Each structure stands twice: as C-alpha cells, then as structure tokens.
Amino acid sequence: MHSHSLDQWTHDHVFLGPKHAHNERRTWLVVALTAIMMVGEIVAGSFFGSMALLADGWHMATHACALGIAAAAYLFARQHASNSRFAFGTGKFGDLAAFSSAIILGLIAVQIFYESALRLVHPVAIAYGEAISVAALGLGVNLVSAWLLRDSHDHHHGQGHPHGDHRHHDNNLRAAYIHVLADAATSVLAVAALVIAMYSQWVWTDPAVGIIGSLVIASWAFGLIRDAGAVLLDVSVDKNLETVIRDRLETRGDRVTDLHLWQVGPGHRAAVISVVSDNPLPPATYKRRLGGLRGLSHVTIEVELCPQPQPAAAHAS
C-alpha cells in the first residue's frame, strides 16, 4: 500500500516571515550604522560632559548588541529552517530574540534613569554647542535606521505608537524597530534639553529629560516583553480566527470539542482540533473547510464518533 510516493501527504515546517531575507539584510545594515554612531556619541558625551548625550551613546551601545541578536536570530532561523530537530520550524527564534532585546531595553531604561538621577544631584558643566551637534548627528543616523526598517515593519505603529496588533507580525523586527525608535526619541530629547539648558542655564533639564526618556523606553520594553512572551508561551490571542474555525467546522451537528491555536512564526498559525460528530467525515474534509484562512499554516484534526445514547432497560412486568 505504501510502496508509492508519500509526497502528497507530507509537508515542510518552514514558518518564516514573508520578508525574512529582506528583514535580515536591513537589520545587519542598521547594526553597522548603530555601532559607528555609538562610538562617536560615547566619546563626544564624555568629552563635552553631556548626560543626555552619554545616555544616548551608552544605550545605543546596548541597542547595537540587541540589534545584533535580532540579526543573528534571522540568520540562525534561515539556516536551520528545514532542520527536523525543530518540531514546528524555527519561526519562533525571532520572538526569542525579541524577548531578549526587550530585557536589554528595560536594562537600558534603568541605566539611563540611574545616571540621570545622579546628574540631578551632582550636575556637571556641559559644552552645549558641541554636544548639540553630535546629538543631532545621532538623530540623523537613527532616522536613517528607522527608514531602513520602515516598510518591513508593516507600518503598524499608527499615530507614532510603537505598539498595537502584532499577533500576525514579526516581533524580532519590531524589537529592532523599537530599539531604533528609542534611540531617536532619546536623541530628540537630548537636543531639546541641551537647547533649553543652553539658553536658560537650567542645567537640571538635561538629566530631567534623561529620566523622562527612561520611562518611555521602559514602557516600550514592557509591551515587547508581553507580546513576545505570549508567542513563546503559545498564548492564543487570535479569538477572531478561533471563531471563524468553529463556524466553519460546526455544521450539520458537528461540534468542536478541543481547539488549540498558536503562532509558530510571523504570520503563521498552527491548530490542533478535535471534532465530534454523529456522522463523522474524513479529517481531510474538515481541513478543506478551513482552506483559504490567512495565516493558518499547519492544521491537525482528529474526528471522533459521538456515542449513541443507550436505550433504557425494560422494566420487568
């Protein structure tokens, strides 16, 4: 019976995002840009005495490491996409990298907060003109990096907010984008604080803005930890797709008794479903009912016969 080819019944488990290779190239380019600017800002911030500039440079250093993790995750996922050791492919490597990046982002926020608080207590002299120039250059690099990642990020940051509905999207790229966005935000705040301090002599504005920036970055880190962690823990958050699956399967008295739906890669969902029926059909029939559902990439269905009720025992006369 099984002497012929089984190709029509087998399938691969490659659940990478549709723009995986494109995202990988862009991320490596942003890593290089960030590393170059990182060195410049740390040196200039130390020389000119700007806490905002130093904060921008040091957290850019950790961003460079986090971006490197994102790029390496793309590389590893691509190289091992067909490795049978990974039961559902390597699509989640991006979420693992995103979770790690989010932790780094949180540590960056703590570092900036601590250093800024110290400068509030012990202010230092700042060479405003030079510091503003370097901060503006850093902002330019950040904007270029954001532009490089813009189209791959599917512009789901409506109204400039770095969070939203990311259930079907690439959390690894989102992490890279948020790191760049955090760099840009810190650069903007650094320039604003330095200009205000230069004209008003309010030296406290520089570290105060650093504290504000740390709180914003911390909130972004929390959102990324929440979303990437949900994927890693196989949390089912796509209730709309669950409803559609039930509507398509529960016909002619058939009932769905168990439904597990989880993400196995950017834009890819897997489902394990149990159906009970009075007149069960082959599993392939139920799979065809789910055909065309966007993002549903791997489906396993088991079908069970609903037991018939036993007739009541006749009473003795």
mmCIF file of N, CA and C in Angstrom, residues 4 47 51 124 137 156 215 262 265 290 305 314:
data_model
loop_
_atom_site.group_PDB
_atom_site.id
_atom_site.type_symbol
_atom_site.label_atom_id
_atom_site.label_comp_id
_atom_site.label_asym_id
_atom_site.label_seq_id
_atom_site.Cartn_x
_atom_site.Cartn_y
_atom_site.Cartn_z
ATOM 1 N N HIS A 4 4.305 3.436 -2.957
ATOM 2 C CA HIS A 4 4.384 4.614 -3.813
ATOM 3 C C HIS A 4 4.837 5.835 -3.010
ATOM 4 N N PHE A 47 33.566 63.731 26.498
ATOM 5 C CA PHE A 47 34.439 64.892 26.326
ATOM 6 C C PHE A 47 33.706 66.198 26.622
ATOM 7 N N MET A 51 25.090 64.567 29.937
ATOM 8 C CA MET A 51 24.463 63.323 30.384
ATOM 9 C C MET A 51 23.503 62.800 29.339
ATOM 10 N N VAL A 124 27.030 68.647 36.186
ATOM 11 C CA VAL A 124 28.354 68.919 35.630
ATOM 12 C C VAL A 124 28.222 69.947 34.522
ATOM 13 N N LEU A 137 23.530 64.689 15.024
ATOM 14 C CA LEU A 137 24.067 63.681 14.110
ATOM 15 C C LEU A 137 23.538 62.293 14.471
ATOM 16 N N HIS A 156 2.736 49.368 11.345
ATOM 17 C CA HIS A 156 1.647 49.155 12.300
ATOM 18 C C HIS A 156 1.856 49.967 13.575
ATOM 19 N N LEU A 215 11.636 56.435 31.235
ATOM 20 C CA LEU A 215 10.283 55.932 31.498
ATOM 21 C C LEU A 215 9.579 55.534 30.207
ATOM 22 N N TRP A 262 -2.042 28.491 17.979
ATOM 23 C CA TRP A 262 -0.879 29.227 18.454
ATOM 24 C C TRP A 262 -0.014 29.651 17.277
ATOM 25 N N GLY A 265 5.342 31.177 13.810
ATOM 26 C CA GLY A 265 6.238 32.054 13.073
ATOM 27 C C GLY A 265 5.482 33.297 12.666
ATOM 28 N N LEU A 290 -11.437 24.578 6.146
ATOM 29 C CA LEU A 290 -10.598 25.666 6.671
ATOM 30 C C LEU A 290 -9.680 26.246 5.599
ATOM 31 N N LEU A 305 -16.443 9.700 16.785
ATOM 32 C CA LEU A 305 -17.859 9.389 16.664
ATOM 33 C C LEU A 305 -18.563 9.663 17.986
ATOM 34 N N ALA A 314 -35.688 -2.247 29.870
ATOM 35 C CA ALA A 314 -37.129 -2.534 30.023
ATOM 36 C C ALA A 314 -37.421 -2.967 31.465
#
